[in-house]
Every structure is written in structure tokens, then in C-alpha cells.
GROMACS .gro file of C-alpha atoms in nm:
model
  226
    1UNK     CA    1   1.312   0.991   4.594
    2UNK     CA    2   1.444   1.323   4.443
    3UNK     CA    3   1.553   1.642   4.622
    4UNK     CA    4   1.257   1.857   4.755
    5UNK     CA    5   1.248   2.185   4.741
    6UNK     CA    6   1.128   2.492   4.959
    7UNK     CA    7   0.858   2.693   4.760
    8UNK     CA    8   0.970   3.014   4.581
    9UNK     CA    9   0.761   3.320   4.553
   10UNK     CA   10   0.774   3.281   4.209
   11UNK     CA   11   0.597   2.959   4.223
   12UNK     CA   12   0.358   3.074   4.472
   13UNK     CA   13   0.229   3.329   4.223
   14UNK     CA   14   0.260   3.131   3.918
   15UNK     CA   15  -0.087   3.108   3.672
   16UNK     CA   16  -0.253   2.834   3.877
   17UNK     CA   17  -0.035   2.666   4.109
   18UNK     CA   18  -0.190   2.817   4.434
   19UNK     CA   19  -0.512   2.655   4.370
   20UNK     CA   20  -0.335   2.326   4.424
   21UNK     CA   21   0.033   2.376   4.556
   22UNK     CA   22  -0.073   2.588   4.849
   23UNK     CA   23  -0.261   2.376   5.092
   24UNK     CA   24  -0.132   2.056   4.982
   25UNK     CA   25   0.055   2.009   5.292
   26UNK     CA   26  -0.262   2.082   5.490
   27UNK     CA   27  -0.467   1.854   5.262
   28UNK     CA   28  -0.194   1.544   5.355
   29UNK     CA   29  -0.161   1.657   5.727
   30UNK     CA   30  -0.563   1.629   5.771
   31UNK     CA   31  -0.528   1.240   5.603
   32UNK     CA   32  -0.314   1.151   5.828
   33UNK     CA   33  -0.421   1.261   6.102
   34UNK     CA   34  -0.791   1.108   6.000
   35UNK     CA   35  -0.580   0.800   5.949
   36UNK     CA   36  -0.503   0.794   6.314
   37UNK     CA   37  -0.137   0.757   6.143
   38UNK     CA   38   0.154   0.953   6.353
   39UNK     CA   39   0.401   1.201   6.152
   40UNK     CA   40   0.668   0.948   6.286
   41UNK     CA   41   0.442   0.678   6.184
   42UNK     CA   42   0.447   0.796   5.836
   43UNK     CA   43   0.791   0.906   5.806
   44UNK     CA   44   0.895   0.562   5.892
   45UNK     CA   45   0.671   0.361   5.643
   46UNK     CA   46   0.765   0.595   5.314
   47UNK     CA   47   1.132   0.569   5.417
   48UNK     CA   48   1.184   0.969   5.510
   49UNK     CA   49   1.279   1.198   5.810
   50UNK     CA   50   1.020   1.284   6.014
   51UNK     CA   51   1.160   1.655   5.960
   52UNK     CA   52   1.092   1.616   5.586
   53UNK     CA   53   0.728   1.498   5.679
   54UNK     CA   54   0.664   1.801   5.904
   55UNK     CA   55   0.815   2.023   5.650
   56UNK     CA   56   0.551   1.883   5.373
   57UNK     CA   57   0.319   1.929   5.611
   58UNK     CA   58   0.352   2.329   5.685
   59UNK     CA   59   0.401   2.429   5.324
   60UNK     CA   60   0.769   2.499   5.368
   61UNK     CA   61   0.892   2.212   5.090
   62UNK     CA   62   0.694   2.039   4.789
   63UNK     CA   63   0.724   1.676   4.794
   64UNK     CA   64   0.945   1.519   4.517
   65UNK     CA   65   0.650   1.301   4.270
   66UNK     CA   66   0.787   0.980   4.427
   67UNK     CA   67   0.754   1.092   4.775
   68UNK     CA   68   0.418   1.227   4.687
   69UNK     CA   69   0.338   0.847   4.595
   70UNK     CA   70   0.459   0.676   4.864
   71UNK     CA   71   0.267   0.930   5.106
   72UNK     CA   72  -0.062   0.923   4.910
   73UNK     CA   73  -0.038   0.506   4.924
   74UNK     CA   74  -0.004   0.455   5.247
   75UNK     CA   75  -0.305   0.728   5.349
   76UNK     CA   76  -0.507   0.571   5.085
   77UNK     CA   77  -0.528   0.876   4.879
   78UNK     CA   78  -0.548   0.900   4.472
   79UNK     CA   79  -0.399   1.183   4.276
   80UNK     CA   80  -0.756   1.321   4.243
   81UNK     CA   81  -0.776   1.356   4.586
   82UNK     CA   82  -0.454   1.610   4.672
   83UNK     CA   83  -0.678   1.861   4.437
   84UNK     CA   84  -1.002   1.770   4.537
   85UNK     CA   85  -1.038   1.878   4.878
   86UNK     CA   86  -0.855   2.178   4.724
   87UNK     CA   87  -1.213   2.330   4.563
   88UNK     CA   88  -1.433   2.115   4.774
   89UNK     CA   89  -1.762   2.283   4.778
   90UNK     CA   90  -1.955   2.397   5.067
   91UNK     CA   91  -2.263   2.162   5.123
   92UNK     CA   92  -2.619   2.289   5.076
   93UNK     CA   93  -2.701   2.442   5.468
   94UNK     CA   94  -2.309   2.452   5.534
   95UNK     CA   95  -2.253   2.860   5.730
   96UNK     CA   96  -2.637   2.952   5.532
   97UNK     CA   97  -2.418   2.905   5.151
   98UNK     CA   98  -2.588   2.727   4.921
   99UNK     CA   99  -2.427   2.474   4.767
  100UNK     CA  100  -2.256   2.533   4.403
  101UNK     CA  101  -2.326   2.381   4.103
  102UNK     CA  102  -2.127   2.099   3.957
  103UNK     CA  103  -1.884   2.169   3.679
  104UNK     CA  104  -1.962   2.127   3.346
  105UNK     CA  105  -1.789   1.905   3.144
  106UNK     CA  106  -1.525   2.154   2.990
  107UNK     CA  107  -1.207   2.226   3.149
  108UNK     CA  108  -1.038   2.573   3.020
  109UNK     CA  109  -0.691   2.598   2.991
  110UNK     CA  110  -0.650   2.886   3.153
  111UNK     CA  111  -0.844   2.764   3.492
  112UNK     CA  112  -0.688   2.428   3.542
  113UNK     CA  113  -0.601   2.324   3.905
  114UNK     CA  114  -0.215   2.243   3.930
  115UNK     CA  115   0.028   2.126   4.149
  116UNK     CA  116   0.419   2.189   4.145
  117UNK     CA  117   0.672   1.926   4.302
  118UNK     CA  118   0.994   1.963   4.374
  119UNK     CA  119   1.263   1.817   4.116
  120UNK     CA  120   1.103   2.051   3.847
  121UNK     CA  121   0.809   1.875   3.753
  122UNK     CA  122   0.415   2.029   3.735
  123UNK     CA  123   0.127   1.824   3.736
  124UNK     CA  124  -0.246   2.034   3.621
  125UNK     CA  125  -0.550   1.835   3.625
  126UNK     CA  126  -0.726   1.770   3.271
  127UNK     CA  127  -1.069   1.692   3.360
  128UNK     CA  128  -1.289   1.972   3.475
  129UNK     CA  129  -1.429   1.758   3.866
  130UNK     CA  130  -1.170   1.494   4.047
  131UNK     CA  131  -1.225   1.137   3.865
  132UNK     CA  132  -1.169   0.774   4.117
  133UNK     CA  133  -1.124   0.600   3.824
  134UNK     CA  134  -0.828   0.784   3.601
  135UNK     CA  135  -0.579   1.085   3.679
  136UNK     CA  136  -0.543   1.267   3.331
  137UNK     CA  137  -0.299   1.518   3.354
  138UNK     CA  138  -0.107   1.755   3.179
  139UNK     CA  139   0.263   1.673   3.313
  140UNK     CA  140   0.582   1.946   3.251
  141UNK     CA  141   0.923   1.739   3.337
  142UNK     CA  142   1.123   2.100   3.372
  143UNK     CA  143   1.498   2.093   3.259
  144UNK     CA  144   1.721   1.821   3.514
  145UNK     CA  145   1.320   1.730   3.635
  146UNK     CA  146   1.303   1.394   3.741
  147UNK     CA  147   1.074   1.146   3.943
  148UNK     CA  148   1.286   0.996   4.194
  149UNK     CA  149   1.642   0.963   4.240
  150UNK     CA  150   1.864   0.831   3.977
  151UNK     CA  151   1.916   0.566   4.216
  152UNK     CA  152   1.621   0.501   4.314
  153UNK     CA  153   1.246   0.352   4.164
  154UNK     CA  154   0.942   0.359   4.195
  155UNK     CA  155   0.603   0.168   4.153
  156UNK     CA  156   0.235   0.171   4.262
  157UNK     CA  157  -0.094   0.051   4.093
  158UNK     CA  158  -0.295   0.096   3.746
  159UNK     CA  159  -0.136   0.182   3.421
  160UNK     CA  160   0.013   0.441   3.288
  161UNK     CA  161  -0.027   0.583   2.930
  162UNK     CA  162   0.153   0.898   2.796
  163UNK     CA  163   0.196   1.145   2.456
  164UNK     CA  164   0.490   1.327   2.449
  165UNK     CA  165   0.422   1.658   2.325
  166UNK     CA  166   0.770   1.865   2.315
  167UNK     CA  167   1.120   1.767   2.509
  168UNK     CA  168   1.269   1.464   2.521
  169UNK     CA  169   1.170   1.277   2.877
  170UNK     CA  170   1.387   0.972   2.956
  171UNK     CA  171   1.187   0.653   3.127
  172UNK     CA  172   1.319   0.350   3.298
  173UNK     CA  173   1.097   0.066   3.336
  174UNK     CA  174   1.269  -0.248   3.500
  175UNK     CA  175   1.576  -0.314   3.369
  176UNK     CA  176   1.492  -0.141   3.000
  177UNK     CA  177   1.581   0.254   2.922
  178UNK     CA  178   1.340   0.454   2.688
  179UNK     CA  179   1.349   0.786   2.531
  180UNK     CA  180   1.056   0.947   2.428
  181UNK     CA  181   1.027   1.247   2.156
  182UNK     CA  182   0.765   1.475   2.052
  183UNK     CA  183   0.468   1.235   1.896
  184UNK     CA  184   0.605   0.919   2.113
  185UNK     CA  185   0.374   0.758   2.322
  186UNK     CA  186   0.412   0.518   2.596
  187UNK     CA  187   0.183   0.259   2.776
  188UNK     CA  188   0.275   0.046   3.072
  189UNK     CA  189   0.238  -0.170   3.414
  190UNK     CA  190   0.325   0.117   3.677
  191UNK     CA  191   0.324  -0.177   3.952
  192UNK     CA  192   0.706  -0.245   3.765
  193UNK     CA  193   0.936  -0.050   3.897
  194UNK     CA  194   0.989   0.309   3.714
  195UNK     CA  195   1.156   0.648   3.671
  196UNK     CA  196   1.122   0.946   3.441
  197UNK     CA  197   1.354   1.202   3.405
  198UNK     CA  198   1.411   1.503   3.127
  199UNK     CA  199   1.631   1.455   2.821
  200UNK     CA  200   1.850   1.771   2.688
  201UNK     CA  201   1.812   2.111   2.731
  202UNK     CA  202   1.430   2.143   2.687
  203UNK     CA  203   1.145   2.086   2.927
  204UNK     CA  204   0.889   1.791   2.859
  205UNK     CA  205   0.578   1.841   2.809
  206UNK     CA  206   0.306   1.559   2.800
  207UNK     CA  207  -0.048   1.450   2.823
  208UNK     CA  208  -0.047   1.147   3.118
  209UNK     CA  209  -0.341   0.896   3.220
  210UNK     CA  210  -0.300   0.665   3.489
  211UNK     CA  211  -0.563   0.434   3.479
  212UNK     CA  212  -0.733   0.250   3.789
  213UNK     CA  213  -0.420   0.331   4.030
  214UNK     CA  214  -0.614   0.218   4.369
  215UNK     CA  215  -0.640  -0.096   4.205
  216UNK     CA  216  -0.309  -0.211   4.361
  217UNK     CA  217  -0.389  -0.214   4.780
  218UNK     CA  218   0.021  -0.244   4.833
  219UNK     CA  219   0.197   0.070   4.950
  220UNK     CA  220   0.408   0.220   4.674
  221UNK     CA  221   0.758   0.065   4.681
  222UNK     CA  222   1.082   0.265   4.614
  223UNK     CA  223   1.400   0.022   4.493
  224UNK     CA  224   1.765   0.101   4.396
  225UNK     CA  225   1.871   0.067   4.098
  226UNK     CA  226   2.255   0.012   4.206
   0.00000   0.00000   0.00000
């Protein structure tokens, strides 16, 4: 699914990425366990070690984005959620804090909650509150970022749509090779098997929707392409 990665300090302290990064491990160990779903369990059903899992778990790796996928569809999680719980709130009467207001409708730049997976790629949330019903994201595939293994696929529900803003990113969907420039766009079936990877020397930047992912009840799905 792509090599993970332990977290540098670097990326600990990079603009944004603890909001999101940090705790992510946390976030998937308390679905799980809510699941009733052993680490074992889980390891067995996305096709991992159980070492990997437990290292997701504490913080000490980031997940490559197809063993994100395969983790967050089988505990029933959306994209949304791994940043959700991430700024959840405190309830009105929760510890005597009242609680706080909902966010506007505005998302700045400079506040946006992010995540950074292993294989060089960086996902930061677009809209301003978690959405069920699309992910929009600004998406960085770094230089030699990739999705999954070159040997590998993957696929889950909804549709994905993307604008390629600088970089060149590389996408396989089925059998067919694309590559996408600055100004490209994209638009396709993400239950067909897929892969994304960076062109050249240059990271790629884009703007990414994925619309309606939970509407596809199947676990996500890795093949090889060999």
C-alpha cells in the first residue's frame, strides 16, 4: 500500500499538521475499539501486520493514503471523520464549558486542519466544519509521493474529481495510465481500481472532491497490478 513512515520533528511542527496528524492514531484506535474490532482483527482484514496497526495506533508511523482507506472502510469512517473528532467541541454542560459556536462558512488558508501520510503526500481540509456528504481537499503529492504501491491498487466508494494546480501527478485507473498537468482536471468511478503517483521533479499540488464515498458499504479493496 506504500511505505509508511515514522513522523519527523519537522513534520510535527509543520504550519498545521498537528491539528490533524497528531492524534490520528488515537482517533483510529478509539474506532476500533468502539467497533468491538481487535488490532489483530483489523490487521488481518486490511491485509497488514498487526505491528504496523499498533504502530498507527501510538503515533510512531503515518499510514500510507491506501492503508488509511482500507482502515477507515472497514471501521466505517469517512475522511471527514479522521479530522473531526480532531476539533470536536465540548458540549454545552461538558466540565462547566460552554459549548462553542459553529464555524462560519469561511475557511482561511492559514488555519486549515491537515493531515500528512507517509509516501509524501498531505491532505488539508477545504471546508471550514467536517461534511458526510463530500471530502474537498487540498492534496500535495510530494516528489516520489504516491498512493499505494506501484504494484498495488486501490478502490472504495463515490467519485472522485480533481484540478491539477502545479506538478505533474501520474493516475492509473484500470488498465488506462493518465498524466495530469497544471489546468488538467480529472473525474472518475473511485470503486475502479486506482493509483496516483508524482510525475518529475516537482511536487503536485491539487484541489480533490470525493463525492458520496460511504455510498459504497464494501471494504476498500487493494489489487496487484502484476
Amino acid at each position: 500500500m506504500g511505505a509508511e513512515h515514522p513522523l519527523t520533528a519537522k513534520e510535527r511542527d509543520s504550519r498545521g499538521l498537528g491539528n490533524a496528524s497528531e492524534g490520528l492514531g488515537a482517533r483510529l484506535r478509539a474506532a476500533r475499539e468502539r467497533s468491538g474490532m481487535t488490532l489483530r482483527g483489523l490487521a488481518r482484514k486490511v491485509d497488514v501486520s498487526p505491528s504496523l496497526v499498533s504502530q498507527i495506533e501510538n503515533g510512531h508511523v503515518m499510514p500510507s493514503v491506501g492503508t488509511l482507506y482500507a482502515i477507515a472502510n472497514e471501521l466505517g469512517l469517512l475522511v471527514d471523520d479522521l479530522f473531526r473528532d480532531a476539533e470536536r467541541a465540548p458540549k454545552s454542560g461538558d466540565a462547566g464549558e460552554p459549548a462553542r459556536p459553529a464555524p462560519g462558512p469561511v475557511q482561511r488558508g492559514d488555519t486549515r486542519k491537515a493531515i500528512r501520510l507517509a509516501a509524501g503526500v498531505c491532505w488539508e481540509r477545504l471546508t471550514a466544519a467536517p461534511d458526510d456528504e463530500v471530502e474537498f481537499l487540498h492534496v500535495v503529492y510530494d516528489v516520489g509521493g504516491e498512493s499505494c504501491a506501484e504494484d498495488s491498487l486501490i478502490r472504495h466508494g463515490g467519485k472522485e474529481y480533481a484540478y491539477i494546480i502545479s506538478g505533474h501527478l501520474g493516475v492509473k485507473i484500470g488498465f488506462e495510465d493518465y498524466e495530469l498537468g497544471p489546468g488538467d482536471s480529472i473525474s472518475f468511478d473511485a470503486q475502479t481500481p486506482h493509483r496516483l503517483w508524482t510525475i518529475g521533479d516537482e511536487a503536485a499540488v491539487a484541489i480533490w472532491v470525493v463525492l458520496n464515498r460511504h455510498s459504497d458499504s464494501r471494504a476498500e479493496t487493494r489489487f496487484s497490478s502484476s
